[in-house]
Tab-separated table of C-alpha atoms in Angstrom:
chain	number	residue	atom	x	y	z
A	162	UNK	CA	-0.070	0.114	0.117
A	163	UNK	CA	2.431	2.931	1.335
A	164	UNK	CA	5.252	1.049	-0.532
A	165	UNK	CA	6.617	3.781	-2.871
A	166	UNK	CA	7.942	7.330	-2.070
A	167	UNK	CA	4.898	9.007	-4.010
A	168	UNK	CA	2.385	7.452	-1.836
A	169	UNK	CA	4.287	7.988	1.229
A	170	UNK	CA	4.599	11.684	0.350
A	171	UNK	CA	1.107	11.984	-0.465
A	172	UNK	CA	0.130	10.765	2.943
A	173	UNK	CA	2.873	12.795	4.586
A	174	UNK	CA	1.840	16.177	3.178
A	175	UNK	CA	-1.756	15.620	4.220
A	176	UNK	CA	-0.588	14.543	7.630
A	177	UNK	CA	1.595	17.576	8.010
A	178	UNK	CA	-0.918	20.006	6.744
A	179	UNK	CA	-3.561	18.331	9.026
A	180	UNK	CA	-5.681	18.120	6.125
A	181	UNK	CA	-9.378	17.339	6.556
A	182	UNK	CA	-10.064	16.618	3.034
A	183	UNK	CA	-7.773	15.371	0.324
A	184	UNK	CA	-8.357	15.011	-3.657
A	185	UNK	CA	-9.132	11.730	-4.609
A	186	UNK	CA	-5.988	9.691	-6.210
A	187	UNK	CA	-4.939	6.120	-6.470
A	188	UNK	CA	-3.289	6.142	-3.192
A	189	UNK	CA	-6.453	7.401	-1.214
A	190	UNK	CA	-8.519	5.042	-3.057
A	191	UNK	CA	-6.647	2.030	-2.071
A	192	UNK	CA	-6.329	3.511	1.311
A	193	UNK	CA	-9.915	4.092	1.623
A	194	UNK	CA	-10.740	0.490	0.094
A	195	UNK	CA	-8.369	-1.519	1.754
A	196	UNK	CA	-7.933	0.284	5.349
A	197	UNK	CA	-11.357	1.971	5.386
A	198	UNK	CA	-9.578	5.280	5.714
A	199	UNK	CA	-11.482	8.404	5.420
A	200	UNK	CA	-15.084	8.827	4.175
A	201	UNK	CA	-16.048	9.647	0.316
A	202	UNK	CA	-17.141	12.591	-0.728
A	203	UNK	CA	-18.662	12.031	-4.065
A	204	UNK	CA	-16.296	10.998	-6.452
A	205	UNK	CA	-13.421	13.398	-6.103
A	206	UNK	CA	-12.497	13.657	-2.606
A	207	UNK	CA	-12.233	11.967	0.747
A	208	UNK	CA	-12.755	13.420	4.220
A	209	UNK	CA	-10.163	12.562	6.946
A	210	UNK	CA	-11.106	12.520	10.544
A	211	UNK	CA	-8.435	12.751	13.601
A	212	UNK	CA	-8.780	8.716	13.786
A	213	UNK	CA	-7.725	8.613	10.006
A	214	UNK	CA	-4.746	10.788	10.811
A	215	UNK	CA	-3.655	8.991	13.833
A	216	UNK	CA	-4.008	5.558	11.843
A	217	UNK	CA	-2.086	6.929	8.872
A	218	UNK	CA	0.736	8.024	11.421
A	219	UNK	CA	0.670	4.698	13.057
A	220	UNK	CA	1.139	2.977	9.871
A	221	UNK	CA	4.002	4.890	8.672
A	222	UNK	CA	5.803	4.491	12.073
A	223	UNK	CA	5.263	0.893	12.192
A	224	UNK	CA	5.992	-0.333	8.368
A	225	UNK	CA	8.997	2.248	7.755
A	226	UNK	CA	9.875	3.336	11.272
A	227	UNK	CA	9.372	6.771	10.233
A	228	UNK	CA	7.271	9.641	11.997
A	229	UNK	CA	6.123	11.722	9.362
A	230	UNK	CA	5.135	14.668	11.859
A	231	UNK	CA	8.642	14.816	12.978
A	232	UNK	CA	11.209	13.612	10.055
A	233	UNK	CA	8.715	14.229	7.021
A	234	UNK	CA	10.251	12.807	3.905
A	235	UNK	CA	13.959	13.253	5.135
A	236	UNK	CA	14.245	9.456	5.892
A	237	UNK	CA	13.914	8.647	2.167
A	238	UNK	CA	16.879	10.969	1.229
A	239	UNK	CA	20.369	9.650	0.006
A	240	UNK	CA	21.434	6.636	-1.032
A	241	UNK	CA	20.306	3.089	0.265
A	242	UNK	CA	22.707	2.850	3.051
A	243	UNK	CA	21.745	6.135	4.434
A	244	UNK	CA	18.120	5.299	4.174
A	245	UNK	CA	18.742	2.171	5.930
A	246	UNK	CA	19.775	4.017	9.015
A	247	UNK	CA	16.292	5.549	9.337
A	248	UNK	CA	13.785	3.362	7.406
A	249	UNK	CA	12.784	-0.326	7.239
A	250	UNK	CA	12.557	-0.181	3.446
A	251	UNK	CA	15.867	1.570	2.088
A	252	UNK	CA	14.797	0.671	-1.476
A	253	UNK	CA	12.065	3.257	-1.314
A	254	UNK	CA	13.416	6.596	-2.387
A	255	UNK	CA	14.327	6.088	-6.124
A	256	UNK	CA	17.616	6.188	-7.708
A	257	UNK	CA	19.581	3.532	-8.865
A	258	UNK	CA	22.289	1.517	-6.550
A	259	UNK	CA	25.202	2.754	-8.969
A	260	UNK	CA	24.081	6.414	-9.954
A	261	UNK	CA	27.553	7.646	-9.286
A	262	UNK	CA	29.616	4.780	-10.702
A	263	UNK	CA	30.982	4.207	-14.274
A	264	UNK	CA	32.561	1.460	-16.267
A	265	UNK	CA	35.876	1.873	-17.696
A	266	UNK	CA	38.529	-0.182	-19.216
A	267	UNK	CA	41.696	0.020	-21.392
A	268	UNK	CA	43.238	-2.138	-24.176
A	269	UNK	CA	46.475	-2.839	-21.808
A	270	UNK	CA	44.344	-3.556	-18.821
A	271	UNK	CA	45.812	-0.607	-17.048
A	272	UNK	CA	44.096	2.609	-16.090
A	273	UNK	CA	45.709	5.793	-14.942
A	274	UNK	CA	42.795	7.267	-12.807
A	275	UNK	CA	42.723	10.373	-10.356
A	276	UNK	CA	43.749	8.134	-7.313
A	277	UNK	CA	46.067	6.162	-8.896
A	278	UNK	CA	46.787	3.238	-11.343
A	279	UNK	CA	44.608	0.296	-11.587
A	280	UNK	CA	44.702	-3.023	-13.365
A	281	UNK	CA	41.686	-5.053	-14.866
A	282	UNK	CA	42.382	-8.587	-16.957
A	283	UNK	CA	41.879	-8.781	-20.501
A	284	UNK	CA	37.904	-8.931	-21.256
A	285	UNK	CA	37.198	-7.391	-17.784
A	286	UNK	CA	36.321	-3.823	-17.000
A	287	UNK	CA	36.393	-1.822	-13.691
A	288	UNK	CA	33.663	0.096	-12.085
A	289	UNK	CA	34.775	3.342	-10.548
A	290	UNK	CA	33.272	6.486	-9.149
A	291	UNK	CA	32.446	9.141	-11.905
A	292	UNK	CA	35.014	11.628	-10.778
A	293	UNK	CA	37.839	9.129	-10.839
A	294	UNK	CA	38.035	10.093	-14.682
A	295	UNK	CA	38.250	13.969	-13.773
A	296	UNK	CA	41.615	15.394	-15.022
A	297	UNK	CA	42.099	12.896	-18.001
A	298	UNK	CA	42.907	14.574	-21.363
A	299	UNK	CA	40.703	11.959	-23.342
A	300	UNK	CA	38.492	9.138	-23.036
A	301	UNK	CA	36.689	6.975	-26.172
A	302	UNK	CA	32.886	6.604	-25.357
A	303	UNK	CA	31.566	3.367	-26.155
A	304	UNK	CA	28.130	3.057	-27.423
A	305	UNK	CA	27.511	-0.815	-26.510
A	306	UNK	CA	27.959	-2.952	-23.417
A	307	UNK	CA	29.322	-6.041	-25.267
A	308	UNK	CA	31.977	-4.157	-26.867
A	309	UNK	CA	33.364	-3.196	-23.216
A	310	UNK	CA	34.126	-6.780	-22.507
A	311	UNK	CA	35.790	-7.385	-26.530
A	312	UNK	CA	38.004	-4.537	-26.826
A	313	UNK	CA	40.929	-6.577	-27.555
A	314	UNK	CA	38.946	-7.970	-30.751
A	315	UNK	CA	38.761	-4.602	-32.578
A	316	UNK	CA	41.382	-3.015	-34.749
A	317	UNK	CA	41.628	0.211	-33.149
A	318	UNK	CA	43.316	3.245	-34.656
A	319	UNK	CA	46.688	4.011	-32.909
A	320	UNK	CA	45.570	7.261	-31.662
A	321	UNK	CA	42.901	5.504	-29.276
A	322	UNK	CA	45.100	2.394	-28.154
A	323	UNK	CA	46.252	3.835	-25.074
A	324	UNK	CA	43.381	6.085	-23.558
A	325	UNK	CA	40.644	4.993	-21.382
A	326	UNK	CA	37.401	3.481	-22.721
A	327	UNK	CA	34.087	4.685	-21.036
A	328	UNK	CA	30.572	2.813	-21.577
A	329	UNK	CA	28.103	5.385	-22.231
A	330	UNK	CA	25.301	3.970	-19.666
A	331	UNK	CA	22.723	1.608	-19.192
A	332	UNK	CA	19.986	1.126	-16.461
A	333	UNK	CA	22.761	-0.025	-14.087
A	334	UNK	CA	25.331	2.316	-15.139
A	335	UNK	CA	23.378	5.440	-15.236
A	336	UNK	CA	23.859	8.157	-17.829
A	337	UNK	CA	24.064	10.660	-15.145
A	338	UNK	CA	27.276	9.206	-13.823
A	339	UNK	CA	28.855	9.258	-17.257
A	340	UNK	CA	27.615	13.076	-17.574
A	341	UNK	CA	29.653	13.547	-14.508
A	342	UNK	CA	32.578	11.594	-15.406
A	343	UNK	CA	32.528	13.563	-19.013
A	344	UNK	CA	32.157	16.938	-17.111
A	345	UNK	CA	35.965	16.659	-15.928
A	346	UNK	CA	37.532	15.524	-19.231
A	347	UNK	CA	39.226	17.565	-21.705
A	348	UNK	CA	38.161	15.670	-24.997
A	349	UNK	CA	35.663	12.923	-25.925
A	350	UNK	CA	35.881	10.620	-28.804
A	351	UNK	CA	32.864	8.937	-29.699
A	352	UNK	CA	32.538	5.005	-30.861
A	353	UNK	CA	28.935	4.581	-31.892
A	354	UNK	CA	27.053	1.979	-34.161
A	355	UNK	CA	27.519	3.259	-37.582
A	356	UNK	CA	24.148	4.500	-38.497
A	357	UNK	CA	22.386	7.651	-38.348
A	358	UNK	CA	21.280	7.666	-34.513
A	359	UNK	CA	24.997	6.937	-33.592
A	360	UNK	CA	26.312	9.797	-35.542
A	361	UNK	CA	23.661	12.221	-34.308
A	362	UNK	CA	24.402	11.189	-30.577
A	363	UNK	CA	28.186	11.993	-31.560
A	364	UNK	CA	27.418	15.439	-33.101
A	365	UNK	CA	24.984	16.448	-30.047
A	366	UNK	CA	27.379	15.030	-27.405
A	367	UNK	CA	29.937	17.533	-29.133
A	368	UNK	CA	32.598	14.551	-29.455
A	369	UNK	CA	36.155	15.849	-30.713
A	370	UNK	CA	36.429	12.733	-33.066
A	371	UNK	CA	34.545	9.561	-34.064
A	372	UNK	CA	35.749	5.729	-34.724
A	373	UNK	CA	34.183	4.539	-37.920
A	374	UNK	CA	34.610	1.538	-40.070
A	375	UNK	CA	36.797	1.950	-43.107
A	376	UNK	CA	35.180	2.410	-46.276
A	377	UNK	CA	36.453	-1.309	-47.354
A	378	UNK	CA	34.906	-2.522	-43.885
A	379	UNK	CA	31.465	-0.809	-44.951
A	380	UNK	CA	31.776	-2.519	-48.256
A	381	UNK	CA	32.192	-5.894	-46.781
A	382	UNK	CA	29.977	-5.877	-44.290
A	383	UNK	CA	26.987	-4.690	-46.746
A	384	UNK	CA	28.230	-7.088	-49.304
A	385	UNK	CA	28.133	-10.017	-46.905
A	386	UNK	CA	24.381	-8.523	-45.832
A	387	UNK	CA	25.361	-8.119	-42.103
A	388	UNK	CA	24.379	-4.621	-42.181
A	389	UNK	CA	21.053	-3.367	-40.400
A	390	UNK	CA	18.660	-1.941	-42.980
A	391	UNK	CA	15.805	-2.062	-40.651
A	392	UNK	CA	17.834	-0.061	-38.415
A	393	UNK	CA	18.429	2.589	-40.813
A	394	UNK	CA	14.849	2.854	-41.912
A	395	UNK	CA	13.530	3.358	-38.413
A	396	UNK	CA	15.847	6.101	-37.803
A	397	UNK	CA	13.801	8.510	-39.365
A	398	UNK	CA	14.586	11.619	-36.805
A	399	UNK	CA	18.274	11.206	-36.933
A	400	UNK	CA	18.397	10.940	-40.811
A	401	UNK	CA	16.456	14.159	-40.875
A	402	UNK	CA	18.547	15.752	-38.225
A	403	UNK	CA	21.710	14.673	-39.946
A	404	UNK	CA	20.505	16.106	-43.666
A	405	UNK	CA	21.892	19.548	-42.676
A	406	UNK	CA	25.344	18.500	-42.024
A	407	UNK	CA	27.843	18.758	-45.046
A	408	UNK	CA	29.888	15.923	-43.677
A	409	UNK	CA	31.140	13.400	-46.520
A	410	UNK	CA	30.973	10.488	-44.540
A	411	UNK	CA	27.650	11.337	-43.313
A	412	UNK	CA	26.150	11.948	-46.735
A	413	UNK	CA	27.601	8.728	-48.097
A	414	UNK	CA	25.963	6.668	-45.138
A	415	UNK	CA	22.972	8.769	-45.900
A	416	UNK	CA	22.839	8.188	-49.582
A	417	UNK	CA	23.722	4.435	-49.218
A	418	UNK	CA	21.192	3.895	-46.546
A	419	UNK	CA	23.906	2.304	-44.332
A	420	UNK	CA	23.308	1.062	-40.631
A	421	UNK	CA	26.272	-1.222	-39.383
A	422	UNK	CA	26.402	-2.279	-35.575
A	423	UNK	CA	29.527	-1.979	-33.249
A	424	UNK	CA	29.540	-5.727	-33.145
A	425	UNK	CA	29.635	-6.623	-36.786
A	426	UNK	CA	33.023	-4.352	-37.279
A	427	UNK	CA	34.756	-6.479	-34.607
A	428	UNK	CA	38.536	-7.756	-36.290
A	429	UNK	CA	37.850	-5.108	-39.051
A	430	UNK	CA	39.749	-2.011	-39.940
A	431	UNK	CA	38.383	1.057	-38.350
A	432	UNK	CA	39.409	4.737	-38.930
A	433	UNK	CA	39.188	7.684	-36.935
A	434	UNK	CA	37.678	11.388	-38.110
A	435	UNK	CA	38.930	14.315	-36.268
A	436	UNK	CA	36.973	17.184	-35.659
A	437	UNK	CA	38.560	19.958	-36.781
A	438	UNK	CA	38.557	22.645	-33.963
A	439	UNK	CA	36.268	26.084	-34.395
A	440	UNK	CA	35.006	24.776	-37.648
A	441	UNK	CA	31.058	24.769	-38.043
A	442	UNK	CA	29.926	21.394	-38.540
A	443	UNK	CA	27.387	22.689	-41.119
A	444	UNK	CA	30.014	23.622	-43.427
A	445	UNK	CA	32.933	21.453	-43.011
A	446	UNK	CA	32.953	18.681	-40.347
A	447	UNK	CA	35.157	15.766	-39.596
A	448	UNK	CA	38.409	14.918	-41.694
A	449	UNK	CA	39.719	11.392	-41.788
A	450	UNK	CA	43.252	10.235	-40.445
A	451	UNK	CA	42.658	6.835	-41.985
A	452	UNK	CA	45.195	4.915	-39.671
A	453	UNK	CA	44.341	1.599	-38.080
């Protein structure tokens, strides 16, 4: 019943205001139906008596170890460790368990971070606080999680062989934490899926460069029918958005209707396309170095 932050907050506000009448919503409907709390006033409101107030306060004190008239919603703030010190249900309060943690890796297995140098095995990663990346000159932002565990299967351009690689986020590794990490890094290089959405993500994130499959790699994958034509077809908004950029690689991709996943280009030649500093993307864009 009172098992989520929103419903607890609804009741807490009514108790602290000593409300005698509340607008009927899902929380109050359930409390009325299951606990007999309040008296219905038509179909839109609920009248609360002194006894109702006492019962609601007792429920929260018993089930959550929280007195709404003393601490309000303070007990449900902070992370789970903090909430566990003041309430029986530390899961109530929202947020994810690792909302300050990012996933990083490197080809060598060695990472120089803010607090020191750390190692991980080949095919492994490290989960670290987001601010451990602050002060780094560059990171490579990886779009797909599987790639993080298979870095050694890719033919990386020489320019990125020795820089930390950062997973862009998922429900477990939050985009919020990644944003915090990137805020303290000088330059971000992007490695997305080679499709309209991947390019759009790269440009909107203001990446300084992008890792793309070489023309030969694109030809091989398309020729083997291992590309993703349905992905290209569904990415309508990204295709329209990219139409304004006079970037050779983007225009070629749009013209040829190409969409290729990161996983498809493992072990095949890649290139890095550098963003020209200070140049309007709408006029010039990226220039390719073509190194493997």
